[in-house]
XYZ file of C-alpha atoms in Angstrom:
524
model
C 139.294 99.751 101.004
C 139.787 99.057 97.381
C 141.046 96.600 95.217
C 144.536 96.128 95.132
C 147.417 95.221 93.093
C 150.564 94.368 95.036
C 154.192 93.017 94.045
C 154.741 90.127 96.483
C 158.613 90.034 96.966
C 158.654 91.326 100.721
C 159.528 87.451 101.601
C 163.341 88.052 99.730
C 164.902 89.340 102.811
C 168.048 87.897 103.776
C 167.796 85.632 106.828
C 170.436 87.775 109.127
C 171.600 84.712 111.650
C 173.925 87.231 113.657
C 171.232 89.388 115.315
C 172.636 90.599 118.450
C 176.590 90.271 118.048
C 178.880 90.626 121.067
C 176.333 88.898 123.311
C 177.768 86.721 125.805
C 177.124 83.415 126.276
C 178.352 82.229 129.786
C 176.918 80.325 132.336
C 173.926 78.408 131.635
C 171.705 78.377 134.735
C 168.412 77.458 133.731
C 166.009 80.534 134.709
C 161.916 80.142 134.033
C 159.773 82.339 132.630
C 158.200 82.189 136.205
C 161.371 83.016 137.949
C 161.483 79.776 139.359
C 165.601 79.640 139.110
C 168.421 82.151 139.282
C 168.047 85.693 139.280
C 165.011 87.255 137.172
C 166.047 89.973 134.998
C 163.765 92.980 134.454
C 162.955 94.243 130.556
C 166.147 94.594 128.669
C 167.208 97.863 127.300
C 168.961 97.568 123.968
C 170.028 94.836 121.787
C 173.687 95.752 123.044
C 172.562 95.625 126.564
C 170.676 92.292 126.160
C 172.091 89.804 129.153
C 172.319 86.698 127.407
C 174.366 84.518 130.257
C 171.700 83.107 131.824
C 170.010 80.252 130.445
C 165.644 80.786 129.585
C 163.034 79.009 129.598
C 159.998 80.136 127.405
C 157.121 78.587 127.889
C 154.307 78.400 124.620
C 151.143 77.495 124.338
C 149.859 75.762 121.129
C 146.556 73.874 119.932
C 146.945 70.214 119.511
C 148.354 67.235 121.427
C 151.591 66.128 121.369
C 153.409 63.505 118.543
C 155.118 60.775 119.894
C 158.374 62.171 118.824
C 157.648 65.662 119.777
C 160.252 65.808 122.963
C 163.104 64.820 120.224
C 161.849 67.480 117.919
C 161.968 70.224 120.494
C 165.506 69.379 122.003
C 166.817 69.586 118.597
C 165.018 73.019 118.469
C 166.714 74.074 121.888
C 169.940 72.686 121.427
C 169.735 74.999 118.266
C 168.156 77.985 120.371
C 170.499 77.724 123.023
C 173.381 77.875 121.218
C 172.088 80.933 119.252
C 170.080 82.970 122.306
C 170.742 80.743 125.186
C 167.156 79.901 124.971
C 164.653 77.058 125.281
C 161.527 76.464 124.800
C 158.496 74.240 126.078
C 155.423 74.019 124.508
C 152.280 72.989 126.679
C 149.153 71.573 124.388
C 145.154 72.760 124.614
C 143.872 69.654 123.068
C 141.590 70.529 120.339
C 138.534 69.430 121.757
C 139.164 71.585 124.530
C 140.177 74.853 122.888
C 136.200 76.628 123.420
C 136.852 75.972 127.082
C 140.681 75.757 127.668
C 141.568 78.801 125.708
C 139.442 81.587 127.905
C 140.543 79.672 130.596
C 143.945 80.253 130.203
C 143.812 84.104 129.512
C 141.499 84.265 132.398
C 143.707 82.812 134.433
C 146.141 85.067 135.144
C 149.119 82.430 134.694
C 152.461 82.684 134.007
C 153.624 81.569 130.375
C 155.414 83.211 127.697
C 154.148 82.801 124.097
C 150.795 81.699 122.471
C 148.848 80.960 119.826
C 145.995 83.885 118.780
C 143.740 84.507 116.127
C 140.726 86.508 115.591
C 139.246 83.584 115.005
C 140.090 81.870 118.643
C 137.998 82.142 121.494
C 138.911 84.895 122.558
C 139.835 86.668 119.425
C 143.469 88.445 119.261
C 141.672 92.189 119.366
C 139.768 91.242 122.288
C 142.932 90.133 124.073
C 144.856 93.418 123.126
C 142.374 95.803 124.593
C 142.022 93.855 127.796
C 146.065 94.465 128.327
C 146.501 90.496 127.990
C 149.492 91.004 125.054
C 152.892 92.656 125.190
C 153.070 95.769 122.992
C 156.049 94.523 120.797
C 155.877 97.520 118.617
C 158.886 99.399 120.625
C 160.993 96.253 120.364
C 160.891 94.422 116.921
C 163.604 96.683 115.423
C 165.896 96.585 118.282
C 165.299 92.842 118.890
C 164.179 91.255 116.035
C 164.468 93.367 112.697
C 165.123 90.326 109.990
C 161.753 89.449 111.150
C 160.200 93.084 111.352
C 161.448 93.646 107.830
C 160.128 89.994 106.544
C 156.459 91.179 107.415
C 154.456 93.379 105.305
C 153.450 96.879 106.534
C 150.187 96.313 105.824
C 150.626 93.352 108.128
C 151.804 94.850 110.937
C 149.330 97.658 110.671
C 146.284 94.619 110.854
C 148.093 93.461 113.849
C 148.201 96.903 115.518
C 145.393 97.885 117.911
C 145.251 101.048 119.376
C 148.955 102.674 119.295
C 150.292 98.996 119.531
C 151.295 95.939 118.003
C 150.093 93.214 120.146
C 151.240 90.286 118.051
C 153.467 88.681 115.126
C 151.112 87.690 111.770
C 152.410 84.771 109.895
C 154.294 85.028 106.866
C 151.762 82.625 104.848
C 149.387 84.661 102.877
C 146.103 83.019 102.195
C 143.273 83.962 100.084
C 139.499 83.342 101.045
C 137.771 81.925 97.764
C 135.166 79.086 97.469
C 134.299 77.440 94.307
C 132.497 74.795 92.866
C 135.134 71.801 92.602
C 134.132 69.287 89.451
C 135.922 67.058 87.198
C 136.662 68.510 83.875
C 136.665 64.338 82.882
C 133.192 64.180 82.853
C 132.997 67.339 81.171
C 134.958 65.460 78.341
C 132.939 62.503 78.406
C 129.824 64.588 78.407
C 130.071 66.777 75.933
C 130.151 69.910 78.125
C 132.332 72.831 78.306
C 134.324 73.229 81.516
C 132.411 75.020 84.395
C 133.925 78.990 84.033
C 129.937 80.427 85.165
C 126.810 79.861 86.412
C 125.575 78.839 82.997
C 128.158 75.796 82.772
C 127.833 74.875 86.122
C 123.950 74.359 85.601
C 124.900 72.473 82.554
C 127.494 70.578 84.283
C 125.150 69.679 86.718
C 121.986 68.728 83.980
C 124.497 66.242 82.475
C 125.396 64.795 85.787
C 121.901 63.970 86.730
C 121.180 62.737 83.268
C 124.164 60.296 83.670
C 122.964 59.136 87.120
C 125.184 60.963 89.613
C 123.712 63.759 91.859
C 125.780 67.002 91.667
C 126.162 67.913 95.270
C 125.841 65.930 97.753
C 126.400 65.630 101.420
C 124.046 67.055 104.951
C 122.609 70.056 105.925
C 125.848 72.000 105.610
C 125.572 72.181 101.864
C 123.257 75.225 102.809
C 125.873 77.180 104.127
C 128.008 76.480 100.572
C 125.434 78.268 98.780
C 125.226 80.993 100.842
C 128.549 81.661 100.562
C 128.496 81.091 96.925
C 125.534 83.565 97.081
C 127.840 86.416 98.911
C 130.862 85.669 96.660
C 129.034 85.819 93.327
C 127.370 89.096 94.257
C 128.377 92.565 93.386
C 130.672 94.135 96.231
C 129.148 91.847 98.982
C 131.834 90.717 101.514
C 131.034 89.221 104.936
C 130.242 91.462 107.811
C 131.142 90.835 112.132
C 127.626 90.689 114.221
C 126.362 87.179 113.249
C 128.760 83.650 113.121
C 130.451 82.735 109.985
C 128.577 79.278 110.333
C 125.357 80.560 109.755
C 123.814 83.027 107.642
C 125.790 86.209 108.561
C 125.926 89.711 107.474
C 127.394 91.621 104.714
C 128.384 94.688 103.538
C 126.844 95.822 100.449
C 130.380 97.312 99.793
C 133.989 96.399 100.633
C 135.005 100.109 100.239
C 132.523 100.958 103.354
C 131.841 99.319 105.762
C 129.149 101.189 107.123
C 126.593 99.289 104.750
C 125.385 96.790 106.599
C 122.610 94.171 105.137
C 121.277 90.691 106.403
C 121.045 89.303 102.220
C 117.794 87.874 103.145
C 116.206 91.496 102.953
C 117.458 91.894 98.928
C 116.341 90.904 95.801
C 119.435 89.175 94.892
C 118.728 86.527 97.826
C 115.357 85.882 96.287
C 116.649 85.131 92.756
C 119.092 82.913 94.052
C 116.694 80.895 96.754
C 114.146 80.932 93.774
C 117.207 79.259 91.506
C 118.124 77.090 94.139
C 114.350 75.620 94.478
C 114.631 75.280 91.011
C 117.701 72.945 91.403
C 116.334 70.575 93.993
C 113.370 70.066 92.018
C 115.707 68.809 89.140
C 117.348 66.649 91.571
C 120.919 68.212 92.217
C 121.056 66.693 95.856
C 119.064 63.685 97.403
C 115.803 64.818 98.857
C 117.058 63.409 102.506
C 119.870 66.267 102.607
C 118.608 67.550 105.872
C 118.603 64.840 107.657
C 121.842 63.279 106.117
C 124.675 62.887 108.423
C 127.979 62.327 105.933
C 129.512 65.244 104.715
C 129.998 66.649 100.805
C 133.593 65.316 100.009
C 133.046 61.699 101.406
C 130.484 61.711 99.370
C 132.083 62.559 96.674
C 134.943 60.099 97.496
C 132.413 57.663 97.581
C 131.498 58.303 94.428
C 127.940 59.364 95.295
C 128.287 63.250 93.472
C 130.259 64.570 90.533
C 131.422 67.777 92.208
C 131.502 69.908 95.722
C 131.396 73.068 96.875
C 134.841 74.480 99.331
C 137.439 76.757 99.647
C 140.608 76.937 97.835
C 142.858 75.747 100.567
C 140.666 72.991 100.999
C 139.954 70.725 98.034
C 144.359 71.630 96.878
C 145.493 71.154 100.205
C 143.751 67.709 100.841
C 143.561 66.622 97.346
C 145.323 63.177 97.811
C 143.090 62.304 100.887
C 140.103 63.140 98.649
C 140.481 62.060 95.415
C 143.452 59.978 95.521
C 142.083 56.528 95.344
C 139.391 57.733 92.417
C 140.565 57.616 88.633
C 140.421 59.958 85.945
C 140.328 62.806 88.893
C 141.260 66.030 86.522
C 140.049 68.344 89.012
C 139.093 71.998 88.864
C 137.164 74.944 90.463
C 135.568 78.012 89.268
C 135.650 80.640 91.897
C 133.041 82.707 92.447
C 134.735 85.575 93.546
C 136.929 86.010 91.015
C 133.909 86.973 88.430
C 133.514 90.580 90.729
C 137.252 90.770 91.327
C 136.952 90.308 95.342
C 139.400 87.307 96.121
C 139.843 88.354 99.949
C 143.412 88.122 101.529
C 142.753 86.195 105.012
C 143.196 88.999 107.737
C 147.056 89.233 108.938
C 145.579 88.283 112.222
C 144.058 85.269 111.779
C 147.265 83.120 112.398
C 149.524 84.955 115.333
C 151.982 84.591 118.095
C 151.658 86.634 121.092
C 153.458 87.571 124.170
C 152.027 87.492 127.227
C 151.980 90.561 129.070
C 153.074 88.159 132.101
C 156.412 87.377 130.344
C 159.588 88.530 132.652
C 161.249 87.908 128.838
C 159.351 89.859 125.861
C 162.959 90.456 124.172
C 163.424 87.093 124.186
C 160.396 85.505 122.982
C 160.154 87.869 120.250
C 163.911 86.573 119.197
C 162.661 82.667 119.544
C 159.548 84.234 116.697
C 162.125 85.802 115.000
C 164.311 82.442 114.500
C 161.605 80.101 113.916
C 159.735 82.453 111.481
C 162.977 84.017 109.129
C 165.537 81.134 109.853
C 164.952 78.162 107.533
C 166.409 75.273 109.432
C 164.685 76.367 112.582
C 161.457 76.581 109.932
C 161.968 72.891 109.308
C 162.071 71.636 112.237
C 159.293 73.415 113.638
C 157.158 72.940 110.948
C 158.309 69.480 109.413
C 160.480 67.602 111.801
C 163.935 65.940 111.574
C 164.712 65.213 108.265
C 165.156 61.673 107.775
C 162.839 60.848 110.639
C 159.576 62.429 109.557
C 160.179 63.703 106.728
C 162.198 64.233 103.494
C 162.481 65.817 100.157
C 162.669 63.802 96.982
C 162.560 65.847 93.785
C 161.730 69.243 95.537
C 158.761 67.684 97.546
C 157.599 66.963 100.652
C 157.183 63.019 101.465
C 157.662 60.778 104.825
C 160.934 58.374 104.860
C 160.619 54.852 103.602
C 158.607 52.943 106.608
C 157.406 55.768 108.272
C 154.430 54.778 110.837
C 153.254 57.807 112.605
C 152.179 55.780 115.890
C 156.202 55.398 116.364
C 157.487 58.296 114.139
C 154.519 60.722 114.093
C 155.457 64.244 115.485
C 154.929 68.614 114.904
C 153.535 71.275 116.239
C 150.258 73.811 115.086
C 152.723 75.838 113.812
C 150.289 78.356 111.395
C 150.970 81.194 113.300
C 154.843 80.752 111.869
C 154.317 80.306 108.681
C 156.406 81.397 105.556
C 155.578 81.120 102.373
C 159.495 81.415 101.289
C 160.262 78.221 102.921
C 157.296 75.762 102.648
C 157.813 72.397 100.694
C 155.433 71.523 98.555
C 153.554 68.534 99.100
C 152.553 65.649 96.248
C 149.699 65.265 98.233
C 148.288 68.927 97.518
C 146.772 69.559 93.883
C 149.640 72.228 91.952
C 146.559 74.655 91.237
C 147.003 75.206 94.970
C 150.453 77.295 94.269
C 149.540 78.707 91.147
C 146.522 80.329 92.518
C 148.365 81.894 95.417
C 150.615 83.535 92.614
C 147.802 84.391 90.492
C 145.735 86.146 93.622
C 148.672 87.955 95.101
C 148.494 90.305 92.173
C 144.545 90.751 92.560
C 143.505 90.676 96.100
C 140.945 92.806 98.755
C 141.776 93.267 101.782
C 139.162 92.505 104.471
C 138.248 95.656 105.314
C 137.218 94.582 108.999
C 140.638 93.979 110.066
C 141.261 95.472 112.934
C 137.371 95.320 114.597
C 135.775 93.485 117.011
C 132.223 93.063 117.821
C 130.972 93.187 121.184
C 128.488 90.805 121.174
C 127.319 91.917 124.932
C 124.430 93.799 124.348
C 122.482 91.351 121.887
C 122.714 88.189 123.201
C 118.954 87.089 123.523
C 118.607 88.456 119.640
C 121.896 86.591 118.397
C 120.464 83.493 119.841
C 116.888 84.027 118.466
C 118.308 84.893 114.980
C 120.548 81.849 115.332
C 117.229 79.482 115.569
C 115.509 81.645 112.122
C 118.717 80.274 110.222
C 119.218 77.043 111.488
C 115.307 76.010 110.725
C 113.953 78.456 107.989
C 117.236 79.773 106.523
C 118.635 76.035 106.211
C 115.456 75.094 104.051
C 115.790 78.394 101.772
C 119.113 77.362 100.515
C 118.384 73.560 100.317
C 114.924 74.149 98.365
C 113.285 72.617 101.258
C 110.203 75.193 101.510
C 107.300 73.913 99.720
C 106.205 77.767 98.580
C 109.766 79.872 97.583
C 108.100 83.360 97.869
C 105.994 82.316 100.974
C 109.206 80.939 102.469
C 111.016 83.858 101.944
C 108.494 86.355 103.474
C 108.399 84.066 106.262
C 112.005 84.323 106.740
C 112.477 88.148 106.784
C 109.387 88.072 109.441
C 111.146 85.705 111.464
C 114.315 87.325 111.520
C 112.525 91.189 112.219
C 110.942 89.388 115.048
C 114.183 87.948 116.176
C 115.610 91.550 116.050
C 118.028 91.473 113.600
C 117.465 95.360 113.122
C 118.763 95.695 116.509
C 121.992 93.535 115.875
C 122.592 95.764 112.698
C 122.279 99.162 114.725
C 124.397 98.098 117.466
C 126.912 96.861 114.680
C 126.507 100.070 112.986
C 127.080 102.046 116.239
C 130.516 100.101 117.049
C 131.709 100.276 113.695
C 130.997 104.317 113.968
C 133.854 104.695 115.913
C 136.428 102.241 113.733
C 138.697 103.648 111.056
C 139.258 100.634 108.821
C 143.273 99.812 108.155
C 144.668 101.958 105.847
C 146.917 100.256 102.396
């Protein structure tokens, strides 16, 4: 897997509206996905041959809970769909707090719906779901029923979403990029008499001058740990995150993006003892209150409440809900230096971590993958979907993205989790998201890795009692490492490895090691 360069223009591809000319459109007797009504037709042949004189109901699932205006959004939607496909469409909610639960549940289940929400993030992650015949294989019918929206997605796309000899899924059209960064004001790098933070050696004298002038650096609860140790992988060499352990906690890497085979826990390395020794170092100086383990607000309300000069996040994060964070605070002339970016690594979010899928269930693949098709590549369909009715809840003044005069969302509030259907080439920008946010996005989609696990799942089966053991190491020892909470560093970290050779993290590595034998990563 190595680094790549890539010309991002495979969004310029004209939105075809006429996809399936000389199809019929007759008698609308409303048919559900279930068979429920009318006659149920078996899979259609050909885009020629595609019966559309029967009315459809899809049914999709989506995260989330419903917006009061919601119904009015969707019938605009279907009146749309139906004229186009003789389609509809009804969405049915997991509520967020019940996705963990609600999610399995649902593929377990054996019901009949339509379309869906996956990621390999989810649950049940989107691999998982393709190898236990869950998904349609679409790969036999995107050119014949949906090739504006075949020919919108990148190859390398559809090869991330491809498992085994199939294509299980549709990846969004909304590149992201997975960089953190230490987010500061370059104001008080003005009224200190600092340079702007570009490395580690003007972010520790960013930080000196912020204690000197009374404000703690960082700031927030115990999950400031997991910042650094991000900011530890990220600034390192060709380190990029391995599967085996959770992202939350102190995971695995690979010493090297370009093979995966090198699997390390950092805590065995001499790079995680500089930086634990450095990060002692910090506390001591007083970069964070000495009660961070046991604080319960997090780092940007902290920061919005003026108790730190800076934070640690991703990209996406600190642009994306700049208003909400900094919007009632003056002289905010906000920045980020991005650790990744020193070692060239910027990682592309996998193709598959926002998808729509087709349930293998589905009397109508050809048609759900048309309903993708139209809300993905056509732009009105886009902004309804993803923004509403303009004029209700939402409109654009000056090219951007703001709610109508008197908007209150308890009366007017309403949209979907619509990730999954994402495209760059239509979304409005926002006031409410810092402009770095877009100018990054062009900037990395020159300079970009790929993750170079896309495609692999771990099977977590066999190491459950050592995943769990490893799980307590972190959350006790590990935590104090990276917080400079260990009243000997050295002692601490010797304690640590022990810990975590006793948990049997040498046995989670092999039995990574042994799956990962048999994976060809994706090839660019």
């Amino acid at each position: 897997m190595k680094l790549k360069k890539v010309i991002s223009s495979v969004l310029c591809v004209a939105m075809a509206t006429a996809l399936l000319t000389g199809c019929a459109k007759g008698e609308k007797n409303v048919t559900s996905s279930n068979g429920s009504k009318g006659d149920s037709t078996s899979s259609e042949a050909s885009a020629d041959d595609l019966d559309l004189s029967k009315h459809v109901t899809l049914s999709m699932y989506l995260y989330g809970s419903p917006g009061v205006k919601n119904d009015e959004i969707l019938a605009e939607i279907n009146r749309k769909l139906t004229e186009d496909i003789n389609t509809s469409i009804e969405i049915k909610y997991i509520d967020w707090g019940d996705v963990s639960t609600k999610y399995p549940l649902l593929w377990a289940s054996g019901e009949s719906f339509d379309l869906a929400y996956a990621s390999v993030n989810a649950p049940v992650p989107y691999y998982t779901l393709a190898k236990q015949g869950s998904l349609t294989d679409i790969s036999g019918l995107l050119e014949k029923y949906a090739p504006t929206l075949k020919a919108a997605i990148p190859d390398s796309s559809w090869t991330a979403a491809k498992s085994g000899d199939g294509i299980f899924g549709v990846p969004s059209l909304g590149a992201g990029y997975s960089a953190n960064g230490f987010v500061y004001n370059k104001a008080n790098c003005k009224a200190w008499g600092i340079d702007e933070v570009t490395d580690l050696d003007s972010l520790i004298a960013y930080a000196d001058a912020s204690v000197a002038h009374g404000i703690y650096p960082i700031n927030g609860n115990s999950e400031v740990s997991m910042d650094f140790y991000r900011m530890l992988v990220e600034s390192t060499g060709n380190w990029v995150v391995a599967p085996g352990i959770a992202e939350s906690e102190m995971f695995l890497v690979t010493e090297d993006y370009n093979n995966v085979n090198e699997i390390i826990h950092p805590a065995f390395t001499d790079e995680f003892a500089t930086f634990v020794t450095m990060l002692d170092e910090w506390e001591a100086k007083g970069y964070w209150p000495t009660d961070i383990l046991s604080a319960q607000t997090g780092d940007k309300e902290m920061y919005k409440n003026l108790q730190s000069s800076a934070y640690i996040t991703h990209m996406g994060d600190w642009t994306g809900n700049f208003t909400a964070i900094h919007g009632q605070l003056e002289n905010q002339d906000m920045d980020a230096w991005y650790f990744a970016e020193d070692n060239n690594k910027v990682m592309q979010n996998s193709p598959a971590q926002d998808m729509t899928v087709i349930n293998t269930n589905s009397k109508y693949p050809e048609r759900a993958l048309m309903v993708i098709e139209k809300l993905m590549t056509d732009e009105s369909y886009y902004r309804l979907f993803q923004y509403g009715i303009e004029g209700q809840q939402y409109e654009i003044v000056d090219g951007y993205l703001e709610k109508p005069a008197g908007f209150d969302d308890a009366v007017d509030g309403g949209g979907f989790a619509g990730w999954a259907f994402t495209n760059t080439a239509f979304k409005i920008p926002s006031r409410s998201e810092h402009p770095s946010r877009y100018e990054k996005q062009e900037e990395w989609s020159k300079n970009f890795i790929s993750n170079p696990f896309n495609g692999f799942t771990f099977d977590s089966s066999k190491v459950t009692t050592e995943l769990s053991a490893i799980s307590n190491v972190n959350s006790t020892i590990g935590i104090q490492l990276m917080l400079g909470k260990t009243d000997d560093v050295a002692a601490g970290i010797e304690e640590y490895r022990s810990q975590l050779k006793k948990a049997g993290i040498d046995t989670v590595i092999e039995e990574l090691k042994s799956q990962l034998a048999s994976f060809t990563p994706v090839a660019e």
